[in-house]
CSV table of C-alpha atoms and ligand atoms in Angstrom, one decimal:
chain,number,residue,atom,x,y,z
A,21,UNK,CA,-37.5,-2.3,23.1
A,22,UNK,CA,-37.7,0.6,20.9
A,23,UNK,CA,-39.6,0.7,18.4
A,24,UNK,CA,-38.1,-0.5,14.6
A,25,UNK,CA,-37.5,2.3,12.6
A,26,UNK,CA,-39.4,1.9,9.0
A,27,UNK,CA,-38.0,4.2,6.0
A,28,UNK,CA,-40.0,5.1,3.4
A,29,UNK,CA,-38.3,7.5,0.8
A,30,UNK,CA,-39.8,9.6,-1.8
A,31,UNK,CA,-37.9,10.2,-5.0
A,32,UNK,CA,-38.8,11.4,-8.2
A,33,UNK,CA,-35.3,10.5,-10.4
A,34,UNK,CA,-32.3,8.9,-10.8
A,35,UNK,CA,-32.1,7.8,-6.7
A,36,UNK,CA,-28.2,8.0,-6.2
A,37,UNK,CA,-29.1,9.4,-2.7
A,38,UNK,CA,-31.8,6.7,-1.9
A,39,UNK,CA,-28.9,4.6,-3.1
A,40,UNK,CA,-26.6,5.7,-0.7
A,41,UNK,CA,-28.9,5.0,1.9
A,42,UNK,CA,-29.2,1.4,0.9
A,43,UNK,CA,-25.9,0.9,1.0
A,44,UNK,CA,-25.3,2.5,4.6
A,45,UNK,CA,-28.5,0.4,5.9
A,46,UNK,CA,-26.8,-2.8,3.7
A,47,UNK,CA,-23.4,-1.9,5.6
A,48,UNK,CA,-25.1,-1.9,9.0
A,49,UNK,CA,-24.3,1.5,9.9
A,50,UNK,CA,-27.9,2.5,9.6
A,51,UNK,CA,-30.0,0.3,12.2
A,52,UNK,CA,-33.4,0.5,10.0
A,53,UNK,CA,-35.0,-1.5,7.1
A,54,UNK,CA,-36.4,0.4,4.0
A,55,UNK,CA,-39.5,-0.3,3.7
A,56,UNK,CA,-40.9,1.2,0.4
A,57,UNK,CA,-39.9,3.5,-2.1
A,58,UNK,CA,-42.4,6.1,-3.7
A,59,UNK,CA,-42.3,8.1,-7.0
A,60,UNK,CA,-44.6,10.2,-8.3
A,61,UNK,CA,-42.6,9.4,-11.8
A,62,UNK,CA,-43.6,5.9,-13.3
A,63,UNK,CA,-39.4,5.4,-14.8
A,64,UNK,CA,-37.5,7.0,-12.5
A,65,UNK,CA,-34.6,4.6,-11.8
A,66,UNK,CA,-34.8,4.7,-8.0
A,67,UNK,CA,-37.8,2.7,-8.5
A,68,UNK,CA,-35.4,0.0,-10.0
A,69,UNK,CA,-32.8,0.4,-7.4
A,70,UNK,CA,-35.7,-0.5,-4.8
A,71,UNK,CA,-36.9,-3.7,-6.9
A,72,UNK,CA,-33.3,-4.3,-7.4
A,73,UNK,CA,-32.6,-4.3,-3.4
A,74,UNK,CA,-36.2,-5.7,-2.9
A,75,UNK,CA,-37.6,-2.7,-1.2
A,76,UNK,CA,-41.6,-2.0,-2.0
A,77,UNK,CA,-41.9,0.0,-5.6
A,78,UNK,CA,-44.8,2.0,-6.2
A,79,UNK,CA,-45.6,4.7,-8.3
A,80,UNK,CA,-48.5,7.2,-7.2
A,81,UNK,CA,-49.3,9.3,-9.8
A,82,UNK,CA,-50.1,13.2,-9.7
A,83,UNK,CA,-52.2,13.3,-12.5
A,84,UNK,CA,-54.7,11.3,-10.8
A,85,UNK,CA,-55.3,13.8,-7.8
A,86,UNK,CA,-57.1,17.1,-8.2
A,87,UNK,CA,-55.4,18.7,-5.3
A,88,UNK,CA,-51.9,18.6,-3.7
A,89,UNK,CA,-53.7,17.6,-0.7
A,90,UNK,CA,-55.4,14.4,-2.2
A,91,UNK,CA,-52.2,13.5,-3.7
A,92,UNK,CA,-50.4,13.8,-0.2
A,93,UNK,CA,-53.3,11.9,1.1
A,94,UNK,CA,-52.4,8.9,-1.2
A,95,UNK,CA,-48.7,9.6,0.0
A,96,UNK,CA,-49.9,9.2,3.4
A,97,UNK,CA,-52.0,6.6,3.3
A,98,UNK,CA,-48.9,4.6,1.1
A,99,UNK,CA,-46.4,4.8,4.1
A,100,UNK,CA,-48.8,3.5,6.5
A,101,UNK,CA,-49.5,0.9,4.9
A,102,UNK,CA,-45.7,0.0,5.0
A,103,UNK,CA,-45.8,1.0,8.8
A,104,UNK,CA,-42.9,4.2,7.8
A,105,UNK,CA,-42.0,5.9,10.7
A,106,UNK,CA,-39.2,8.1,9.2
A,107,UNK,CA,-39.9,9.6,5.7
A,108,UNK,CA,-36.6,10.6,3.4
A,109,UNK,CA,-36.9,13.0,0.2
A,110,UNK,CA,-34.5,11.5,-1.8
A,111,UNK,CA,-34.4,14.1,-5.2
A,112,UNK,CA,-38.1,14.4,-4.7
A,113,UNK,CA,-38.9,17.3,-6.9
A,114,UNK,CA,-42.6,18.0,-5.2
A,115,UNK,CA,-43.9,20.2,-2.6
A,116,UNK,CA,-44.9,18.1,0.3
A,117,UNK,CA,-48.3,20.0,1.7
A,118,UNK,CA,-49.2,19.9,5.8
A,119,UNK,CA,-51.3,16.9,5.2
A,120,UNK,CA,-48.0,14.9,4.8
A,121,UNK,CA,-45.7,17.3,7.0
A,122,UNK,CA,-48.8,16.7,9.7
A,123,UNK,CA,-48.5,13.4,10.0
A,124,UNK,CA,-45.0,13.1,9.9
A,125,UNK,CA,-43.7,15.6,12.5
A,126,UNK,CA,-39.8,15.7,13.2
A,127,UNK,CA,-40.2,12.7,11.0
A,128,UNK,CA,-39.4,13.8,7.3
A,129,UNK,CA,-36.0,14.4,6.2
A,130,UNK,CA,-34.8,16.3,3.0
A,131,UNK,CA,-31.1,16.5,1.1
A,132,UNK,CA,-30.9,19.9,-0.5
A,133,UNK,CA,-28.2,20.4,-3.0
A,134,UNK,CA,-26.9,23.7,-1.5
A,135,UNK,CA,-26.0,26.0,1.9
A,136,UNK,CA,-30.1,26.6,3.3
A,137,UNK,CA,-30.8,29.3,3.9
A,138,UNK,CA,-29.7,30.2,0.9
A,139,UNK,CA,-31.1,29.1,-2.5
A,140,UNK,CA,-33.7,27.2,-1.8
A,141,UNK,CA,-35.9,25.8,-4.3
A,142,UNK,CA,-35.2,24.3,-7.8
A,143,UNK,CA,-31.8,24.7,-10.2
A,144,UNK,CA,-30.4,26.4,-6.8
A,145,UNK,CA,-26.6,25.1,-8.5
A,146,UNK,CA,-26.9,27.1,-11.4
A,147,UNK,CA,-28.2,29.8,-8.8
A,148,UNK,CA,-24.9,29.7,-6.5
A,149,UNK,CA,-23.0,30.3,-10.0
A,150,UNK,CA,-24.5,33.2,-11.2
A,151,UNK,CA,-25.0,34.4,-8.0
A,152,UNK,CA,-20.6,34.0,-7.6
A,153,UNK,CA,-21.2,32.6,-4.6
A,154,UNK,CA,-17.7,31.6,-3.7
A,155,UNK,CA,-18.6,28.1,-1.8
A,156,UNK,CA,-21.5,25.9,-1.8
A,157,UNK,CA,-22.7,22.6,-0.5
A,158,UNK,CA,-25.6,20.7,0.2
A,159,UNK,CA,-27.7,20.7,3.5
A,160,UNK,CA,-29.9,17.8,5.5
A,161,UNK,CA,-32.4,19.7,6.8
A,162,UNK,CA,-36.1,17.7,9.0
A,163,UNK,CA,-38.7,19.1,6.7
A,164,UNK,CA,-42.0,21.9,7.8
A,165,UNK,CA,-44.5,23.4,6.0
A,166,UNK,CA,-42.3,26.1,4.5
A,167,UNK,CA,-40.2,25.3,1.1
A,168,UNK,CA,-36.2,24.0,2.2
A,169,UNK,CA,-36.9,26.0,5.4
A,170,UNK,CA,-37.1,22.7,8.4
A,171,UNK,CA,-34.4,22.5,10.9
A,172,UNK,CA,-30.7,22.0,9.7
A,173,UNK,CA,-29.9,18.7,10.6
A,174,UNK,CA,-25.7,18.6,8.1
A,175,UNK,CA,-24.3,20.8,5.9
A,176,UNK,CA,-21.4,20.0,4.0
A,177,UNK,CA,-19.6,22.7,2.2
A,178,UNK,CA,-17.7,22.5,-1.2
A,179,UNK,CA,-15.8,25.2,-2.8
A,180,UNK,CA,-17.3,27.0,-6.5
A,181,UNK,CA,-14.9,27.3,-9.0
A,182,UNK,CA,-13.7,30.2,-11.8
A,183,UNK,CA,-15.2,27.5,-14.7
A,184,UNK,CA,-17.7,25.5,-12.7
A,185,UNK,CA,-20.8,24.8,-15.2
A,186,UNK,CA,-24.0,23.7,-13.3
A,187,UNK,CA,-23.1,20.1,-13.9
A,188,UNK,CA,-19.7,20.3,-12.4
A,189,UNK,CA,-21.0,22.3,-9.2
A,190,UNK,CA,-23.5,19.7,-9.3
A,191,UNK,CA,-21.4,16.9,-9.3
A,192,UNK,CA,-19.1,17.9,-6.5
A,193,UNK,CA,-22.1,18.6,-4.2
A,194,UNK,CA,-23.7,15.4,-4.8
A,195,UNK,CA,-20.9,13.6,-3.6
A,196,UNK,CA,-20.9,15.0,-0.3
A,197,UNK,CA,-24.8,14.5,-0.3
A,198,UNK,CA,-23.7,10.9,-0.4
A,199,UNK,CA,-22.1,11.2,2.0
A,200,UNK,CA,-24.0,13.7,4.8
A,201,UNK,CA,-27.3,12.3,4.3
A,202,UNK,CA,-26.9,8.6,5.1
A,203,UNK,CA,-24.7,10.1,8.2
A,204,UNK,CA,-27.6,12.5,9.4
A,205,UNK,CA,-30.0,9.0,9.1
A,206,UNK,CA,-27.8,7.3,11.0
A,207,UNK,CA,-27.4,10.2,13.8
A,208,UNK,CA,-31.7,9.7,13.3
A,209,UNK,CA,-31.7,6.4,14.1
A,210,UNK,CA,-29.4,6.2,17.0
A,211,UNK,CA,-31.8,9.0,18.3
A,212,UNK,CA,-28.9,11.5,18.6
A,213,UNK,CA,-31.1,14.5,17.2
A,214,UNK,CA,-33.5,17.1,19.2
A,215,UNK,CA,-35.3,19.9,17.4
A,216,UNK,CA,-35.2,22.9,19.9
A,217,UNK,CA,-36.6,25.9,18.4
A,218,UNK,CA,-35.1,26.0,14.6
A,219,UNK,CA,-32.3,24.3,15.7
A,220,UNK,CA,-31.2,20.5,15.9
A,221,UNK,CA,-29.3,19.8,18.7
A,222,UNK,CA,-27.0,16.3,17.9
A,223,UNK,CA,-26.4,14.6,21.1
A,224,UNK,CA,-21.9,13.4,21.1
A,225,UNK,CA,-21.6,16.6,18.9
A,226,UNK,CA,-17.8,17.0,19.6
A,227,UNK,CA,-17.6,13.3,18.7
A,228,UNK,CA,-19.4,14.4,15.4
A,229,UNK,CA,-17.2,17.2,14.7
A,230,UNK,CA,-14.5,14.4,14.4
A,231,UNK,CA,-15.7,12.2,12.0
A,232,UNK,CA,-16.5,15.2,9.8
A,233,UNK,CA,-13.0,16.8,9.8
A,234,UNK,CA,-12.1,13.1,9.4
A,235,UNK,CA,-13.7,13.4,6.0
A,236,UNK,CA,-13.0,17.1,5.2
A,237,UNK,CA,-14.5,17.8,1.5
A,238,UNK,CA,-11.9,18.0,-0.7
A,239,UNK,CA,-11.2,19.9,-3.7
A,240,UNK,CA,-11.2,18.4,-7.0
B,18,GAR,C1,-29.9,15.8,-5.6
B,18,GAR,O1,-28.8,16.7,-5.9
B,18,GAR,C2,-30.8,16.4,-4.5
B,18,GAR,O2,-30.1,17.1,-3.5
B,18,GAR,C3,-31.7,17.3,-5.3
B,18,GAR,O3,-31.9,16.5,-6.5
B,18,GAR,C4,-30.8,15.6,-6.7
B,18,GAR,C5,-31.4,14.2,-6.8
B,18,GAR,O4,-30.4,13.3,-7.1
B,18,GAR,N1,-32.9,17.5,-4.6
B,18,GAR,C6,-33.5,18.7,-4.8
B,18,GAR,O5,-33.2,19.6,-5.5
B,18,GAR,C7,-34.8,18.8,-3.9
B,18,GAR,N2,-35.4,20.0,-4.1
B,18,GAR,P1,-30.6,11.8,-6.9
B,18,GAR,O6,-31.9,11.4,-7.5
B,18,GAR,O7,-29.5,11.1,-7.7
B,18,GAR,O8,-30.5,11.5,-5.4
């Protein structure tokens, strides 16, 4: 029997991403239990989602750890403890270092609120704005050692409008981050996804390709 797959997510705010992949596992369409969530911010409200669906909370705090490494370390040593074996970055606004990446290969998963490889990093919205960038979108990429750089797993696109502000761009990616990430978990769990060379190969693409244009984005 293969093996149970174990989530452990890291986020750092309001978790309306690690909420959408409670409700997907809730709904059955992701075969997985949660099995902790992790801030690095003692009131970020994704901690009270996870009490509130009684998933492990705990906070592991930076300011405690001299290096990144150390820190990571903790981080490490905090899945294990939960037995994770699949690691999401839910709005987790750290740097993960090799000692996490290391010991998660192929096995940490990040939402990024924009189309990698371009703008990655932080504020990347307001970025695709002033940049007049003339569509956007957000992208589930498996995380490496670089920053937003792993291989793309989902992208979903969205288009940027005359008299978007940062919010509003915002807000229309993050609903099709609801949407893509708990779908690129659920492609994770059914083991549907290779990594060859920089790119993720989904096994039933074509079958895929239909539920997306099923659920084209659409334009507010
Ligand atoms: C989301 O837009 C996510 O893509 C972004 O932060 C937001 C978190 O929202 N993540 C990053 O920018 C990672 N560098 P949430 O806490 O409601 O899921």
């Amino acid at each position: 029997m293969a093996e149970e797959l174990k989530i452990g997510v890291l986020a750092s705010g309001r978790g309306s991403n690690f909420q959408a992949i409670i409700d997907a596992v809730t709904a059955g369409k992701i075969n997985a239990k949660i099995a902790v969530c992790i801030s690095d911010v003692k009131d970020a409200y994704a901690l009270e989602r996870a009490r509130k669906n009684l998933i492990a909370a705990e906070v592991i705090d930076p300011k405690v750890f001299q290096k990144r490494e150390d820190y990571d370390g903790k981080i490490v040593e905090t899945l294990k403890k939960h037995e994770v074996n699949l690691v999401l970055l839910a709005g987790y606004m750290r740097i993960v270092s090799p000692v996490l990446v290391e010991e998660f290969p192929k096995k940490i998963i990040n939402i990024h609120p924009a189309l990698l490889p371009s703008f990655p990093g932080l504020h990347v919205q307001r970025k695709a704005i002033e940049h007049g960038a003339r569509f956007s979108g957000c992208t589930v990429h498996f995380v490496d050692a670089g920053m937003d750089t792993g291989p793309i797993i989902i992208q979903a696109v969205v288009p940027v409008l005359q008299d978007d502000t940062e919010d509003s761009l915002a807000a229309r990616i993050l609903k099709q981050e609801h949407r893509i990430y708990p779908e690129a978990v659920r492609l994770f769990a059914e083991g549907r996804l290779s990594v060859q060379g920089r790119r993720v190969v989904i096994k039933g693409a074509p079958e895929c390709r239909d539920e997306f244009l099923a659920n084209p984005p659409v334009r507010e």
